[in-house]
Amino acid sequence: MRRTVMLLALGASLIAWTPVAARSAPPPPGASECRLPPGWDQIAARGARVVVFGEVHGTRESPAFVGDLACALAVKGERVLVAVEHFSVADADYQKAWSLPDAAFVPALTGSGWAGREDGVASEAMLAMLVRLHRLAQAGRKIDIVAFSGIKDEAQAREFATLVGQGPHDAAQAENIREAAARRPYDHVLVLAGNTHACKNPVTYTAPAFEPMAMRLGRSVSLVALNMTSAGGTAWTCEAKASGNKADDSECAAHPLGKAADLNRAPFIALGALPGGQPDPDYDGVYWLGPVTASPPAVPDQSPKRNP
């Protein structure tokens, strides 16, 4: 299921609060604690510098999968950029946080746009992945991050002003990733984004149609786009209430997620389709996660609730 990002009101910065996900994050793993997933050799054979992982936001397993892959590549000595679908206007704060020691990292990072964001992007699992990668970077591994989502400034807004619908948003995403990838000689750029943004063809099921991020980015860089598949479970998403009759009447919580297949296999990557399935022309392949579980917001909204 494809879902567009729902932008929620952002709370105030949290200075001294340390989320549970960060407190329980593992220490920097060694080579024996992170491994390349089965099927990565197919991606490597393609020679694609950029790999876009299109997810349904709000699971524990998708950020963990990308984090494991980034770890395994970095442990091999490769330089990796991990691009996350957080607001590009906060990227300067993310870069400052990335340079801080471990104890200061989480307050600095979560103080920029995490509070009250319940759409699955700023989840405990996402924070745990970033904490893990930051610890690897602090230990000398060549890992960087970039927050790439949305228009970053007025100049970019003018640049894409002629596009319609969601076009400017995805065009900005593509440009932000491309610019970040050009700053250093990265061996791999791993992009974790909603699976609508990861499509390689025009998105026509919205009005008006638009060119998604991966389609635009793929014109200038070698790129492989993979769609998340699973055995079902739950994801933290914002869904319209069954009884609601307003466009904004939604509930953000753990919701059921349908399964793509019944495979008794550990997570893996496959170009083309799952065994027994048909390829999706919008993607080059899939990444299989097995059963998935919802990951709640890392920084819950602590503002007073108002009665409707």
C-alpha positions as CSV (number, residue, x, y, z in Angstrom):
1,M,0.0,0.0,0.0
2,R,1.3,3.4,-0.9
3,R,0.9,6.2,1.4
4,T,1.8,9.9,1.1
5,V,3.3,11.7,4.0
6,M,0.9,13.4,6.4
7,L,2.5,16.5,7.8
8,L,1.5,17.1,11.4
9,A,2.1,20.1,13.7
10,L,5.5,20.1,15.3
11,G,6.0,20.6,19.0
12,A,8.7,22.5,20.8
13,S,12.3,21.4,21.0
14,L,13.2,18.8,23.6
15,I,16.5,19.5,25.2
16,A,17.1,17.1,28.1
17,W,14.6,14.3,27.2
18,T,16.2,11.0,26.0
19,P,13.8,8.6,24.2
20,V,13.6,4.9,25.1
21,A,14.7,3.9,21.7
22,A,18.0,5.8,22.0
23,R,18.7,4.6,25.5
24,S,18.4,1.0,24.4
25,A,20.3,1.3,21.1
26,P,23.1,-1.1,20.7
27,P,26.8,-0.1,20.9
28,P,28.7,0.2,17.6
29,P,28.6,-3.3,16.0
30,G,31.6,-5.1,14.6
31,A,31.7,-7.0,11.4
32,S,30.1,-10.1,13.0
33,E,27.0,-8.1,14.1
34,C,25.9,-6.6,10.8
35,R,25.8,-8.5,7.5
36,L,24.9,-7.8,3.9
37,P,21.4,-9.1,3.3
38,P,20.9,-12.0,0.8
39,G,20.4,-10.5,-2.7
40,W,22.7,-7.5,-2.2
41,D,25.0,-9.1,-4.7
42,Q,22.4,-8.5,-7.4
43,I,22.4,-4.8,-6.5
44,A,26.2,-4.6,-6.5
45,A,26.3,-6.3,-9.9
46,R,24.1,-3.5,-11.3
47,G,26.7,-0.9,-10.2
48,A,24.0,1.4,-8.9
49,R,25.3,4.1,-6.6
50,V,21.9,5.0,-5.2
51,V,19.5,2.5,-3.8
52,V,16.0,3.8,-2.8
53,F,14.1,1.7,-0.3
54,G,10.4,2.5,-0.6
55,E,8.6,1.7,2.6
56,V,5.3,2.0,4.4
57,H,6.3,4.3,7.2
58,G,6.1,3.3,10.8
59,T,7.5,-0.2,11.1
60,R,10.4,-1.4,13.2
61,E,11.8,-3.7,10.5
62,S,12.3,-1.3,7.6
63,P,14.8,1.2,9.3
64,A,16.5,-1.8,11.0
65,F,17.0,-3.4,7.5
66,V,18.6,-0.2,6.0
67,G,20.6,0.3,9.2
68,D,22.0,-3.2,9.0
69,L,22.9,-2.7,5.4
70,A,24.6,0.7,6.0
71,C,26.5,-0.9,8.9
72,A,27.7,-3.8,6.8
73,L,28.9,-1.6,4.0
74,A,30.7,0.8,6.4
75,V,32.4,-2.1,8.2
76,K,33.8,-3.2,4.8
77,G,35.4,0.3,4.6
78,E,33.0,1.8,2.1
79,R,31.7,5.4,2.4
80,V,27.9,5.5,2.9
81,L,25.3,8.3,2.8
82,V,22.0,7.5,4.4
83,A,19.2,9.8,3.3
84,V,16.1,10.0,5.5
85,E,12.7,11.5,4.7
86,H,12.9,14.2,7.3
87,F,12.4,17.9,6.6
88,S,15.2,19.4,4.5
89,V,14.9,22.7,6.4
90,A,16.2,20.8,9.4
91,D,19.3,19.3,7.7
92,A,21.7,21.9,8.9
93,D,20.7,21.0,12.5
94,Y,21.1,17.3,11.6
95,Q,24.6,17.9,10.4
96,K,25.5,19.8,13.6
97,A,24.1,16.9,15.7
98,W,26.0,14.4,13.6
99,S,29.3,16.1,14.7
100,L,28.5,15.9,18.4
101,P,29.6,13.3,20.8
102,D,27.2,10.4,21.6
103,A,25.7,11.9,24.8
104,A,24.7,15.1,23.0
105,F,23.5,13.6,19.8
106,V,19.9,12.5,20.6
107,P,18.8,15.8,22.2
108,A,20.2,17.8,19.4
109,L,18.7,15.6,16.7
110,T,15.2,15.2,18.2
111,G,15.0,18.9,18.9
112,S,14.5,19.6,15.1
113,G,11.1,18.5,14.0
114,W,10.5,15.2,15.9
115,A,8.1,16.3,18.6
116,G,4.5,15.4,17.8
117,R,5.2,13.9,14.4
118,E,3.1,10.7,14.3
119,D,3.1,9.8,10.6
120,G,5.7,7.0,11.1
121,V,8.7,8.9,9.8
122,A,10.0,10.0,13.2
123,S,9.5,6.6,14.9
124,E,11.5,4.9,17.6
125,A,12.9,2.6,15.0
126,M,14.1,5.5,12.9
127,L,15.8,7.1,15.9
128,A,17.4,3.8,16.9
129,M,18.8,3.4,13.4
130,L,20.3,6.9,13.4
131,V,21.7,6.5,16.9
132,R,23.3,3.2,15.8
133,L,24.8,4.8,12.7
134,H,26.0,7.9,14.6
135,R,27.9,5.6,17.0
136,L,29.5,3.9,14.0
137,A,30.5,7.2,12.6
138,Q,31.9,8.3,16.0
139,A,33.9,5.0,16.0
140,G,35.5,6.0,12.6
141,R,33.2,4.4,10.1
142,K,32.5,6.5,7.0
143,I,28.8,7.2,7.4
144,D,26.9,10.4,6.8
145,I,23.2,11.3,6.9
146,V,21.0,13.9,5.1
147,A,17.4,15.0,5.7
148,F,16.0,15.5,2.2
149,S,12.3,15.9,2.3
150,G,10.6,18.9,0.8
151,I,11.5,22.4,-0.3
152,K,14.5,23.7,1.5
153,D,14.5,27.4,0.7
154,E,12.8,30.1,-1.4
155,A,15.2,29.6,-4.3
156,Q,14.2,26.0,-4.6
157,A,10.6,26.9,-4.3
158,R,11.0,29.3,-7.3
159,E,12.9,26.6,-9.2
160,F,10.0,24.2,-9.1
161,A,7.1,26.6,-9.1
162,T,5.8,25.5,-12.5
163,L,5.2,22.0,-11.4
164,V,1.8,21.0,-10.2
165,G,0.4,19.0,-7.3
166,Q,3.1,17.1,-5.4
167,G,5.6,17.7,-8.2
168,P,7.6,20.5,-6.4
169,H,7.9,18.4,-3.2
170,D,9.3,15.3,-5.0
171,A,11.5,17.4,-7.3
172,A,13.0,19.1,-4.3
173,Q,13.6,15.6,-2.7
174,A,15.5,14.5,-5.8
175,E,17.6,17.6,-5.9
176,N,18.4,17.5,-2.2
177,I,19.6,13.9,-2.4
178,R,21.6,14.6,-5.6
179,E,23.4,17.6,-4.0
180,A,24.2,15.7,-0.8
181,A,25.5,12.7,-2.8
182,A,27.9,15.0,-4.7
183,R,29.6,16.4,-1.6
184,R,31.8,13.3,-1.0
185,P,32.9,10.3,-3.1
186,Y,30.2,8.0,-1.6
187,D,30.4,4.4,-2.6
188,H,26.7,4.0,-1.8
189,V,23.7,6.3,-1.2
190,L,20.9,4.5,0.7
191,V,17.6,6.4,0.6
192,L,14.7,5.5,2.9
193,A,11.5,7.0,1.7
194,G,7.8,6.4,1.4
195,N,7.1,4.0,-1.5
196,T,5.2,6.6,-3.5
197,H,8.4,8.7,-3.7
198,A,10.4,5.5,-4.7
199,C,8.4,4.9,-7.9
200,K,10.3,5.1,-11.2
201,N,7.3,6.0,-13.3
202,P,4.8,8.9,-13.1
203,V,2.4,8.7,-10.2
204,T,-1.1,8.8,-11.8
205,Y,-3.4,7.6,-9.0
206,T,-3.4,11.2,-7.6
207,A,-4.7,14.3,-9.3
208,P,-2.8,15.9,-10.7
209,A,-0.2,13.3,-11.7
210,F,3.4,14.0,-10.8
211,E,7.0,12.7,-11.3
212,P,8.1,11.0,-8.1
213,M,11.5,11.5,-6.5
214,A,13.2,8.3,-7.7
215,M,12.1,8.9,-11.3
216,R,13.6,12.4,-11.3
217,L,16.8,11.3,-9.4
218,G,17.3,8.4,-11.8
219,R,17.8,10.7,-14.7
220,S,21.1,11.9,-13.4
221,V,22.5,9.0,-11.2
222,S,22.6,5.2,-11.5
223,L,19.7,4.1,-9.3
224,V,17.8,1.0,-8.1
225,A,14.4,1.3,-6.5
226,L,13.1,-1.4,-4.2
227,N,9.6,-1.7,-2.8
228,M,9.0,-2.9,0.8
229,T,7.2,-6.3,1.0
230,S,6.3,-8.3,4.1
231,A,4.3,-11.0,5.6
232,G,2.0,-8.4,7.1
233,G,1.6,-7.2,10.6
234,T,1.2,-3.7,11.8
235,A,2.6,-0.2,11.0
236,W,2.3,3.1,12.8
237,T,0.2,5.1,10.3
238,C,-2.3,7.9,10.2
239,E,-5.7,6.5,8.9
240,A,-9.1,8.1,8.4
241,K,-11.4,7.2,11.3
242,A,-14.2,4.8,10.3
243,S,-16.8,7.2,11.6
244,G,-15.1,10.3,10.5
245,N,-16.6,12.6,7.9
246,K,-13.9,15.3,7.8
247,A,-10.9,15.2,5.5
248,D,-8.6,15.7,8.5
249,D,-10.4,13.3,10.9
250,S,-7.6,10.7,11.2
251,E,-6.1,8.5,13.9
252,C,-2.4,7.9,14.2
253,A,-1.8,4.5,15.7
254,A,-0.7,0.9,15.1
255,H,-2.8,-0.3,12.1
256,P,-2.9,-3.6,10.4
257,L,-0.7,-4.0,7.3
258,G,-1.6,-6.5,4.6
259,K,0.8,-9.2,3.6
260,A,2.5,-9.5,0.2
261,A,3.2,-13.2,0.5
262,D,3.8,-16.1,2.9
263,L,7.5,-16.7,2.8
264,N,9.3,-18.6,5.6
265,R,12.5,-16.6,4.9
266,A,14.8,-14.1,6.6
267,P,14.9,-10.6,5.1
268,F,16.4,-10.4,1.7
269,I,16.6,-8.3,-1.5
270,A,15.4,-9.5,-4.9
271,L,15.4,-7.8,-8.3
272,G,12.2,-8.3,-10.2
273,A,9.4,-9.9,-8.1
274,L,9.0,-12.1,-5.0
275,P,9.1,-15.9,-5.8
276,G,5.8,-16.7,-7.5
277,G,4.9,-13.0,-8.0
278,Q,4.8,-10.6,-10.8
279,P,7.3,-7.7,-11.2
280,D,5.9,-4.2,-10.5
281,P,7.0,-1.9,-13.3
282,D,7.3,1.0,-10.8
283,Y,10.3,-0.6,-9.1
284,D,13.4,-2.6,-10.0
285,G,12.7,-5.1,-7.2
286,V,11.7,-5.7,-3.6
287,Y,13.1,-6.0,-0.1
288,W,11.4,-8.6,2.0
289,L,11.1,-8.0,5.8
290,G,9.0,-10.9,6.9
291,P,6.4,-10.1,9.7
292,V,6.4,-6.4,10.6
293,T,5.5,-4.5,13.8
294,A,4.5,-0.9,14.4
295,S,7.0,1.6,15.7
296,P,5.4,4.5,17.6
297,P,6.7,8.1,17.6
298,A,10.1,8.6,19.3
299,V,9.0,11.9,20.6
300,P,5.3,12.0,21.5
301,D,3.3,15.2,21.4
302,Q,3.5,16.6,24.9
303,S,1.2,19.6,24.3
304,P,-2.1,19.7,26.1
305,K,-4.9,17.9,24.4
306,R,-8.0,19.9,23.5
307,N,-11.5,18.4,23.5
308,P,-13.2,18.6,20.1
